[in-house]
Coordinates of C-alpha atoms and ligand atoms in Angstrom, one line a residue:
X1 CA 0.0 0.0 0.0
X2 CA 2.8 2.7 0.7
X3 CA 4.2 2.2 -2.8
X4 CA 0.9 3.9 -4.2
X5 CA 1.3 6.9 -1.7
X6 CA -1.1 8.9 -3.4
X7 CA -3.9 6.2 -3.7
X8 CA -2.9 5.8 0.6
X9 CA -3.0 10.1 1.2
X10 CA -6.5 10.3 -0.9
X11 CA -7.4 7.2 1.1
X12 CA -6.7 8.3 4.8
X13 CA -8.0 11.7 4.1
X14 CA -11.2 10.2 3.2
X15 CA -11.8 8.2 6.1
X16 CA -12.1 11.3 8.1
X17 CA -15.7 10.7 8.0
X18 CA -15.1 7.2 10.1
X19 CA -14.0 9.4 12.5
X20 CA -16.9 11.0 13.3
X21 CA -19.2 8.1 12.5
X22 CA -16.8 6.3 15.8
X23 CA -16.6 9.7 17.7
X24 CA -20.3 10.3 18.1
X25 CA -20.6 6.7 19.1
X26 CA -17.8 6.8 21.1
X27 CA -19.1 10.4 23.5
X28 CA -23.0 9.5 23.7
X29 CA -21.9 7.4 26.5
X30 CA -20.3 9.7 29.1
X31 CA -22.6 12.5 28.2
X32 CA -25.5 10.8 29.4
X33 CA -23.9 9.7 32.8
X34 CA -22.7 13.8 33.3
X35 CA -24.4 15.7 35.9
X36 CA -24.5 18.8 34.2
X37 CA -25.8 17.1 31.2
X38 CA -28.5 15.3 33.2
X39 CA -29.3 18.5 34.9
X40 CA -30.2 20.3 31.9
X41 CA -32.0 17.7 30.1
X42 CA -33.3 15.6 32.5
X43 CA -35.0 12.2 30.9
X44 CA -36.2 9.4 31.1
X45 CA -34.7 5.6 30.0
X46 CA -37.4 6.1 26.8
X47 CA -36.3 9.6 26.2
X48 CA -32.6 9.0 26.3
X49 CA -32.8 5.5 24.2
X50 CA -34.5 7.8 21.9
X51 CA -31.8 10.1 22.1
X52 CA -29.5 7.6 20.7
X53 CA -31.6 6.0 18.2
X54 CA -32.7 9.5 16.3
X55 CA -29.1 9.7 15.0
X56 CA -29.5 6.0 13.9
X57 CA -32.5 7.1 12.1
X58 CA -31.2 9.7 10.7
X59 CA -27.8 7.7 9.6
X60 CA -30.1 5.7 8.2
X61 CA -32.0 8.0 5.8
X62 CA -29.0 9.7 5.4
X63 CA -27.0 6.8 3.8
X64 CA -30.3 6.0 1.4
X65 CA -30.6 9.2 0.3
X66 CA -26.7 9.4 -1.2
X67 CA -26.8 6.4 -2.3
X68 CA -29.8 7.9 -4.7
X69 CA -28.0 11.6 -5.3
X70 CA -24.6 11.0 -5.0
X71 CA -24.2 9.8 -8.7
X72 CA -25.6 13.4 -9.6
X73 CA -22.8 15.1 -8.4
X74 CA -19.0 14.2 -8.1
X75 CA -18.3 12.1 -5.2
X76 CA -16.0 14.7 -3.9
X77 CA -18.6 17.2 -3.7
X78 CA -21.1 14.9 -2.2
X79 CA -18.9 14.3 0.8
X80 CA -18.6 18.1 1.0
X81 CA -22.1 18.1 1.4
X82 CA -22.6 15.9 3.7
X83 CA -20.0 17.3 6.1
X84 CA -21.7 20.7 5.9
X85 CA -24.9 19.0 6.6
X86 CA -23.0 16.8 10.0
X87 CA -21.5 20.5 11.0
X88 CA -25.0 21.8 11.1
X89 CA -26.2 18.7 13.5
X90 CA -23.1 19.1 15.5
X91 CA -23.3 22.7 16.4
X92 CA -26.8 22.5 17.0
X93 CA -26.1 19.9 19.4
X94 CA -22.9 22.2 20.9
X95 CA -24.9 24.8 21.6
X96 CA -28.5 23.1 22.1
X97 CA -30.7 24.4 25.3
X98 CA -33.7 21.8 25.2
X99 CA -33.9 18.1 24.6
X100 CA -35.7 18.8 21.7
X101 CA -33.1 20.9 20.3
X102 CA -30.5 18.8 21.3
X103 CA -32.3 15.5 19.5
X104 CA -33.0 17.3 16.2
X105 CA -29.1 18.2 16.0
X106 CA -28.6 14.7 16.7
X107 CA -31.2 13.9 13.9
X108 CA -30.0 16.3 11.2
X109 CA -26.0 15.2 12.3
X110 CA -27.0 11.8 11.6
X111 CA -27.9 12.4 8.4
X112 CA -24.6 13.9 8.1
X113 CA -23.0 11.2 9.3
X114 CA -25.2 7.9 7.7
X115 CA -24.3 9.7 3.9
X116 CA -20.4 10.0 4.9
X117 CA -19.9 6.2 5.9
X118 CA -21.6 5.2 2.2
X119 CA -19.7 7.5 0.8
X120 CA -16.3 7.9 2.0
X121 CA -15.7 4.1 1.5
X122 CA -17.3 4.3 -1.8
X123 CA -14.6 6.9 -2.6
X124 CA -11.8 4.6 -1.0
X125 CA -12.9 1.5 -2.9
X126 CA -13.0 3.8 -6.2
X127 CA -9.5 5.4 -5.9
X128 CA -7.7 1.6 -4.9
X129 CA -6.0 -0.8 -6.8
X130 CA -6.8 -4.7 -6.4
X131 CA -3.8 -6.1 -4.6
X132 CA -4.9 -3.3 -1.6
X133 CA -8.0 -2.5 -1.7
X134 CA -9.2 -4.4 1.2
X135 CA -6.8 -2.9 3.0
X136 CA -7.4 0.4 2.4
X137 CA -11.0 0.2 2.8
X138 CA -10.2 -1.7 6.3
X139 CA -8.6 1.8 7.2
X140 CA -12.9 2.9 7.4
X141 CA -13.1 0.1 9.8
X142 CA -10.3 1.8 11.8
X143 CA -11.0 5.0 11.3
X144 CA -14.8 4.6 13.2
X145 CA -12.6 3.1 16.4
X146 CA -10.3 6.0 16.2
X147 CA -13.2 8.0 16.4
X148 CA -15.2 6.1 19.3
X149 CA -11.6 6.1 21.6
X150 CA -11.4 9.8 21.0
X151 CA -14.9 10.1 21.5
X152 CA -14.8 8.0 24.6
X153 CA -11.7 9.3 26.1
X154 CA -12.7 13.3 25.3
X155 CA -15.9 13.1 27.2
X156 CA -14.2 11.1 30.0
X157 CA -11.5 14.0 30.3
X158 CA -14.1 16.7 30.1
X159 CA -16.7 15.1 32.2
X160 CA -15.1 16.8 35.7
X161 CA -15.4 20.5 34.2
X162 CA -17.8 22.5 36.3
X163 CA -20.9 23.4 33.8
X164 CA -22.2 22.9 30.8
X165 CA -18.3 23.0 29.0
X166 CA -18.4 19.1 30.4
X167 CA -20.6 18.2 27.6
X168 CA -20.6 20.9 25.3
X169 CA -16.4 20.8 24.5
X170 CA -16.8 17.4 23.4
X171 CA -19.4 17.7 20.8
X172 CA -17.8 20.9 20.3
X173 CA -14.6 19.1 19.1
X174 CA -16.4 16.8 16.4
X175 CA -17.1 19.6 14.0
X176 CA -13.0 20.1 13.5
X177 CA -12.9 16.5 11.5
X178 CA -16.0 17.8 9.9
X179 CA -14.6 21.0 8.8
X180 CA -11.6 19.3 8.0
X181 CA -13.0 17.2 5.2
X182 CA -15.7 19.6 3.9
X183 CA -12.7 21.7 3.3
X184 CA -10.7 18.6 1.9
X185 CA -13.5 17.2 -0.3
X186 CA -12.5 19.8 -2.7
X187 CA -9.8 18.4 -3.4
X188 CA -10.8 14.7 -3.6
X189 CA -11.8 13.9 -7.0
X190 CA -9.1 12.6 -9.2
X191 CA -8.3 14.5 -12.6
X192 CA -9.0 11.2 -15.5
X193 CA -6.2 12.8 -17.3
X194 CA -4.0 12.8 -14.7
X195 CA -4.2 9.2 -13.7
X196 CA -4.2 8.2 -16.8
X197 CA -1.2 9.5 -17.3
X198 CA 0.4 7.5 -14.2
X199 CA -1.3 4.8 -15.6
X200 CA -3.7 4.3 -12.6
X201 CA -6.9 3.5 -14.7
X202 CA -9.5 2.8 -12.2
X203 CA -12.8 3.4 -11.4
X204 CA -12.6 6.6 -9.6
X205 CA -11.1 7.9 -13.3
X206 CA -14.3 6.2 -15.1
X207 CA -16.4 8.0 -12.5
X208 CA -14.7 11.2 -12.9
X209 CA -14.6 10.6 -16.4
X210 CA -18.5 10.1 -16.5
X211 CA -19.4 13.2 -14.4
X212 CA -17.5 15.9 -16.7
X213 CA -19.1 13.8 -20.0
X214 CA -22.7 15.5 -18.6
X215 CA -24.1 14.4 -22.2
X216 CA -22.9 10.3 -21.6
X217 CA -20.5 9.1 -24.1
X218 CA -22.3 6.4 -26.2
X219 CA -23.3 3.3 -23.7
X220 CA -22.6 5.3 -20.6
X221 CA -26.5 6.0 -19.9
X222 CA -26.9 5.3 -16.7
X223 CA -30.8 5.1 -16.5
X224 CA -33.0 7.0 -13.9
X225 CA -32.5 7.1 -10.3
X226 CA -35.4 4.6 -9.7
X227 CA -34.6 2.7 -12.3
X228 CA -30.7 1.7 -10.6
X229 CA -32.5 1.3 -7.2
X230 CA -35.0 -1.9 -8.9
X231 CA -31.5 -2.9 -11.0
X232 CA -30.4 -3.8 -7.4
X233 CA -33.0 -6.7 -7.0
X234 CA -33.0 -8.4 -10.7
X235 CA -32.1 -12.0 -11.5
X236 CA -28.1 -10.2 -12.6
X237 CA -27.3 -8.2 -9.5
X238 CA -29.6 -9.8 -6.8
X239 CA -26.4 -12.0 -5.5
X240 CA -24.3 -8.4 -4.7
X241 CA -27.0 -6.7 -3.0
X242 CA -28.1 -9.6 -0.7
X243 CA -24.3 -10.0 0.3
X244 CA -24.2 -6.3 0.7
X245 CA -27.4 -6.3 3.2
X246 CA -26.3 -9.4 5.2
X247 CA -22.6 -8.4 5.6
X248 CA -24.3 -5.4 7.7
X249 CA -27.2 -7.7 9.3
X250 CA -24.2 -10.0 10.3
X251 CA -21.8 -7.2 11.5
X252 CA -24.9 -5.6 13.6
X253 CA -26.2 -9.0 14.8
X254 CA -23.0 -9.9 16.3
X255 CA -24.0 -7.8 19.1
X256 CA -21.1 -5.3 18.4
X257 CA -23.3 -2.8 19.6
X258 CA -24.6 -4.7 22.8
X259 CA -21.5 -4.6 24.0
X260 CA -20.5 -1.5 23.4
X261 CA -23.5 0.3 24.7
X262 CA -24.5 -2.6 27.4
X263 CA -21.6 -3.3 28.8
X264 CA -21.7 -0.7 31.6
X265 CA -25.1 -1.9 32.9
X266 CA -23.4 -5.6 32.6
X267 CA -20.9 -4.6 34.2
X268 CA -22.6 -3.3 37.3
X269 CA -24.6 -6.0 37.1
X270 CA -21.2 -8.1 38.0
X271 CA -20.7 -5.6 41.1
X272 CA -18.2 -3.7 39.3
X273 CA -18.9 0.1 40.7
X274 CA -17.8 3.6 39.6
X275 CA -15.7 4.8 37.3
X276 CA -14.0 1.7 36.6
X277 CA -17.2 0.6 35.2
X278 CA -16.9 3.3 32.4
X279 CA -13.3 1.8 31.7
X280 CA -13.4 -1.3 31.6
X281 CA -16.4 -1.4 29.5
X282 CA -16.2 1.0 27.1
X283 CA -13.1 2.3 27.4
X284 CA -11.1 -0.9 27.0
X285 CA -13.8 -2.2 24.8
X286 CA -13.0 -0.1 22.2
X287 CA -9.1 0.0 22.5
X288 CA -9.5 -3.8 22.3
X289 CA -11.7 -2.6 18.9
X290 CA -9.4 -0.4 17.9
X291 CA -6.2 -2.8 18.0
X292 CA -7.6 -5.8 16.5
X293 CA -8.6 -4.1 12.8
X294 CA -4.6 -3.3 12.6
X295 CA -4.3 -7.5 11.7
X296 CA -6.7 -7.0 10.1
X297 CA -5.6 -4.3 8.1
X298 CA -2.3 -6.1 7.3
X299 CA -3.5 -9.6 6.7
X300 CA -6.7 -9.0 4.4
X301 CA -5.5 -8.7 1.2
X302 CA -3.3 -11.9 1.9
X303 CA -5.4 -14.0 3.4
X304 CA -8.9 -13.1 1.7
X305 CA -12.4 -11.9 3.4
X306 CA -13.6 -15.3 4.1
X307 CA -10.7 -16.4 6.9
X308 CA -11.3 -13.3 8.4
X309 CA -15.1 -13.8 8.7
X310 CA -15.3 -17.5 9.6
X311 CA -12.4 -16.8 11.8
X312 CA -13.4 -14.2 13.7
X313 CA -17.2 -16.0 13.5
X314 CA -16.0 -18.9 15.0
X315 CA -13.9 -16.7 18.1
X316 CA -17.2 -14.7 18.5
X317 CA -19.7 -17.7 18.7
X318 CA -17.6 -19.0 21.8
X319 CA -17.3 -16.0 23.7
X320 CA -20.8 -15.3 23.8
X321 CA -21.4 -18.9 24.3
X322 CA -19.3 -18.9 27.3
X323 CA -20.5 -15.2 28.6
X324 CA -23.7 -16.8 28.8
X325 CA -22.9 -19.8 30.6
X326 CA -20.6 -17.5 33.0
X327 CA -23.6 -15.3 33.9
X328 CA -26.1 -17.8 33.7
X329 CA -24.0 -19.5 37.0
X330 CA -22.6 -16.6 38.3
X331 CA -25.5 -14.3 38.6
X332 CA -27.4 -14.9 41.8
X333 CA -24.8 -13.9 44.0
X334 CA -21.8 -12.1 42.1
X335 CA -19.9 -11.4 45.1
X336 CA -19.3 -15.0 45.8
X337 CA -18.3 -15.6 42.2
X338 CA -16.1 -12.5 41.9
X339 CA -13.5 -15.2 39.4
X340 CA -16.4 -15.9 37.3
X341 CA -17.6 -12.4 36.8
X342 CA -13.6 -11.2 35.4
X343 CA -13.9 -14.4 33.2
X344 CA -17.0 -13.1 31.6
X345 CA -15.7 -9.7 31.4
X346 CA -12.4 -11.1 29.4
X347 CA -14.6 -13.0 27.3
X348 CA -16.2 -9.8 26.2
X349 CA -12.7 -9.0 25.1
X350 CA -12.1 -12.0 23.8
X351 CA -15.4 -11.3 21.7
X352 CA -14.4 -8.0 20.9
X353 CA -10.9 -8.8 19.6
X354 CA -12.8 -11.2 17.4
X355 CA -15.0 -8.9 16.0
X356 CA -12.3 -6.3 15.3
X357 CA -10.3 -8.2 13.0
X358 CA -13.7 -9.7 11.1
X359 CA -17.0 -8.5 10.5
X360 CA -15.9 -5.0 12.0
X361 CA -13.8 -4.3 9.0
X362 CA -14.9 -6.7 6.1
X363 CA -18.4 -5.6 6.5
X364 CA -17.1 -1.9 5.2
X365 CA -14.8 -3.6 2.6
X366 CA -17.2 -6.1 1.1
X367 CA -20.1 -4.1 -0.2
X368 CA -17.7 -0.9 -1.6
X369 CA -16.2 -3.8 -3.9
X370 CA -18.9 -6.1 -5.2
X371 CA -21.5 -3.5 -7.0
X372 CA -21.2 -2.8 -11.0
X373 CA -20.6 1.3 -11.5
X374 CA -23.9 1.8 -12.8
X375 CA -25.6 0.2 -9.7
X376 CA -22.5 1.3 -7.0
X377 CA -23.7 4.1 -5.3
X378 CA -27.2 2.5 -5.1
X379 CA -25.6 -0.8 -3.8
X380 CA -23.7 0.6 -1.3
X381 CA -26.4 3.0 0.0
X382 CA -28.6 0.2 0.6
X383 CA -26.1 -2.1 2.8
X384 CA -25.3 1.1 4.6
X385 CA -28.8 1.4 5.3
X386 CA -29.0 -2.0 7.0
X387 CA -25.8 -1.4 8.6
X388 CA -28.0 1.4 10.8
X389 CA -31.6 -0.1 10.5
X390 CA -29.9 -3.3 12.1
X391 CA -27.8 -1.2 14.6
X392 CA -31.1 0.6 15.8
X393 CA -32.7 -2.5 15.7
X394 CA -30.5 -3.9 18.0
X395 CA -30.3 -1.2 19.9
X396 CA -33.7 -1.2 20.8
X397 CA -34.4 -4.7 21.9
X398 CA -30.8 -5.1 23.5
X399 CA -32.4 -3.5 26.9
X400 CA -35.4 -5.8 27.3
X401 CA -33.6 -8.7 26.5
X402 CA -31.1 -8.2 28.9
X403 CA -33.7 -7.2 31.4
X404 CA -35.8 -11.0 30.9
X405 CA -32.1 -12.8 30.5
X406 CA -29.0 -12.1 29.8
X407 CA -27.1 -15.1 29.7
X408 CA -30.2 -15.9 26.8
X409 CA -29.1 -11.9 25.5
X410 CA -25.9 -13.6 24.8
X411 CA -26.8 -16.8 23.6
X412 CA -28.7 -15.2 21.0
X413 CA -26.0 -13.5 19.7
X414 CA -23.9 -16.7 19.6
X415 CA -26.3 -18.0 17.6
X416 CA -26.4 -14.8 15.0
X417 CA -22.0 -15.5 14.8
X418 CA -23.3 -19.0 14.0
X419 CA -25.5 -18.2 11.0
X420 CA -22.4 -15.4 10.3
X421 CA -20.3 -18.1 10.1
X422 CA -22.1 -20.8 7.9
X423 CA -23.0 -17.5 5.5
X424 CA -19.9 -16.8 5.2
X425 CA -18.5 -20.2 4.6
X426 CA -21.0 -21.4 2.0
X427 CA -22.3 -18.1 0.1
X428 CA -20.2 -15.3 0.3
X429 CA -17.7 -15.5 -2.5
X430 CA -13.4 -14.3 -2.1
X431 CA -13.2 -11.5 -3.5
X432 CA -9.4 -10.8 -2.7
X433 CA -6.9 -9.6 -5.1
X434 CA -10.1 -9.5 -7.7
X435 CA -9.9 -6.3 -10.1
X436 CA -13.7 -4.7 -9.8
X437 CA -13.8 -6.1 -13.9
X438 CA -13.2 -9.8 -12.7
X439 CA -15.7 -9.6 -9.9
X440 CA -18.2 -11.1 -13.4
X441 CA -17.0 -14.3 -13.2
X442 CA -17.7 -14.3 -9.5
X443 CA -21.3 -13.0 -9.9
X444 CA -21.8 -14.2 -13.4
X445 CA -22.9 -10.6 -14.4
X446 CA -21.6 -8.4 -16.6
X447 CA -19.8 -5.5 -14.6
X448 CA -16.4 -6.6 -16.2
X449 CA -17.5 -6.0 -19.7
X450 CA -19.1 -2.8 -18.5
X451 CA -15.9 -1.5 -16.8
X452 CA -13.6 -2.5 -19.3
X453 CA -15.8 -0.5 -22.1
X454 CA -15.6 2.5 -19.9
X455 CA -11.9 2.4 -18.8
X456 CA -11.8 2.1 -23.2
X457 CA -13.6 5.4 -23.3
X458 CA -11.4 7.0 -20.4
X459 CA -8.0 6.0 -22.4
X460 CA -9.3 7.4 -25.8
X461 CA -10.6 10.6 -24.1
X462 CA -7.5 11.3 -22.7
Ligands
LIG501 O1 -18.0 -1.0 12.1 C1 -18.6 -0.3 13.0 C2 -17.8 -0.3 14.3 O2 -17.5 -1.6 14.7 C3 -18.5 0.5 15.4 O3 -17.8 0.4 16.6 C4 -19.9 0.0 15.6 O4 -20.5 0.8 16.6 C5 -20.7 0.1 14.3 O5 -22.0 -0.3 14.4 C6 -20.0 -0.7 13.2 O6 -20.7 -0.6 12.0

């Protein structure tokens, strides 16, 4: 990856918007156990779960909606965009006075945020070579848990000033990424001519190529918007989008998000008390998160997608099998099982550690490299959708199920790694090292001849 170092500059700059995907994620959970914070919005369990789902919501729609615009405008501008739009949400959150305020700048950052994480790994997957593109689109995966240990470890730092600078510096702080890539984005997409003439023909030059030719060179009609959106579900592409949707079901399903959100209350649950709790839970949760993509990052284009997800399926079936044996014993009296409460805490890491180097990252390489150009931004819209329809959805039932049984919490979410790991074994096909032309023989479609027409036009154009 470091030979190409501009591919790896346009790259990193573009997972920025992982950043603030993770770093929202990452400071929801010390806001909402600040006294200040509770002070001025005082609600109640439904209010604040609703607090945290509206950005989910709006992810959601936000992802769907660029996945139908962004072919309209260059994918550099459409992440401009959408970090003006997340800079809105943020400083209405920064200086919000209500809970009402405070959840529509939630709502409207959302948006923000769902349309960055389709389209900054769109971008990545459009600007890489074969040989590294799961690498470099692993570097999205990492860049979200960048953002959640900032976002984690910037509230915890801020959470003892006196006032409302506790909570308001740390969603203060997010709009500095955001700034920092609307700024960037101008810069983003690649000149055609310029590639071409490093001999870097790819698709970000096709796409590039396609948005200047605003009258379509001949077979470069790309069909309305409505029209790309049923494309998804015919007979040709119906393989790529299902993978796409259950990469994301499979990631969310996992429990990821369980964890990461649960874990304090499990924690406490355990008799751990204080502070601690907030460390050991999510603190350590998501260094854990945050050092097991780096494997990742280095071993995916060597070893494939598939490893990775049965590997990591298999790791994070057993965890949550044993957590929910370990609780299951443990729980009527924790004090007197004080050994059996840390074994469940490092099978949580044990889980997490699984997850980071599998479904965490491949979920955000495998949809950005499956999806013919005409059908791409569509594709990936849609998988990012269920990426936040499933994390909401598991959001939302997470609490309840924990509340009737949570040794059965986690044996539910063994069973999900389960399915994840037979899925992945028997229908999800290795895409490693493929250039986006050979992905046809894979599928049996005909995105190879369509590429390779285009990259024809690009070369005689230049
Ligand atoms: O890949 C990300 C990452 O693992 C985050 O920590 C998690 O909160 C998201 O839901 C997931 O999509």
């Amino acid at each position: 990856m470091i030979q190409n170092r501009y591919v790896l500059c346009c790259g990193l700059f573009a997972s920025i918007g992982g950043l603030t995907f993770g770093y929202d994620q990452g400071v929801i959970a010390n806001l909402l156990v600040m006294e200040d914070f509770q002070r001025q919005f005082p609600a109640s369990p439904l209010q604040q779960g609703a607090l945290t789902a509206v950005l989910e919501l709006g992810a959601l729609s936000g992802a769907l909606i660029s996945g139908a615009f962004s072919d309209s405008v260059s994918r550099g501008r459409s992440i401009g965009i959408a970090c003006a739009v997340f800079c809105i949400g943020s400083t209405l959150q920064t200086v919000s006075g209500t809970l009402g305020q405070l959840s529509l700048g939630r709502l409207i950052g959302g948006v923000g945020i769902g349309s960055l994480s389709m389209l900054c790994p769109l971008y990545m997957s459009e600007i890489s070579p074969p040989e590294t593109r799961g690498s470099l689109l692993s570097i999205e995966q990492f860049s979200i848990v960048l953002g959640v240990v900032f976002g984690f470890w910037i509230g915890f730092f801020t959470r003892n000033i006196s006032g409302s600078w506790s909570w308001r510096l740390p969603l203060a702080v997010q709009i500095i990424p955001g700034l920092l890539l609307a700024a960037g984005s101008f810069l983003l997409p690649a000149s055609p001519r310029f590639l071409v003439s490093r001999n870097q023909i790819n698709e970000a030059q096709l796409e590039a190529a396609l948005i200047a030719d605003q009258n379509g060179a001949p077979g470069t009609k790309r069909g309305s918007i409505w029209g790309r959106w049923a494309l998804l579900f015919t007979e040709q592409y119906k393989t790529q989008t299902w993978i796409g949707i259950l990469v994301m079901f499979f990631q969310q399903w996992t429990g990821i998000n369980a964890v990461l959100y649960y874990a304090p209350f499990m924690m406490r649950s355990m008799g751990v008390r204080g502070d601690t709790v907030m460390l050991i839970s999510s603190g350590f949760v998501s260094i854990m998160q945050f050092l097991s993509v780096i494997p990742a990052i280095i071993y995916i284009d060597r070893l494939g997608r598939r490893p990775l997800l049965m590997g990591g399926a298999i790791i994070m079936a057993f965890s949550h099998a044993s957590i929910a044996a370990l609780v299951w014993y443990g729980q009527g009296d924790w004090a007197a099982h004080r050994n059996i409460a840390w074994s469940a805490v490092s099978m949580i890491y044990l889980f997490t550690a699984g997850y980071g180097g599998s479904f965490g990252p491949v979920a955000w390489v495998l949809p950005n490299e499956i999806f013919p150009l005409t059908i791409r931004s569509q594709g990936v819209g849609l998988s990012t959708a269920s990426n936040w329809c499933n994390n909401f959805l598991v959001g939302l039932i997470t609490p309840s199920l924990i509340s009737v049984s949570p040794a059965a919490t986690y044996m539910l979410f063994s069973c999900g790694c389960v399915a994840a790991f037979f899925w992945s074994k028997y229908l999800v096909p290795e895409t490693r090292g493929r250039s986006l032309e050979e992905m046809d023989t894979l599928f049996e479609s005909a995105v190879g001849q369509e590429i390779a027409q285009r990259k024809q036009q690009v070369g005689h154009r230049s």
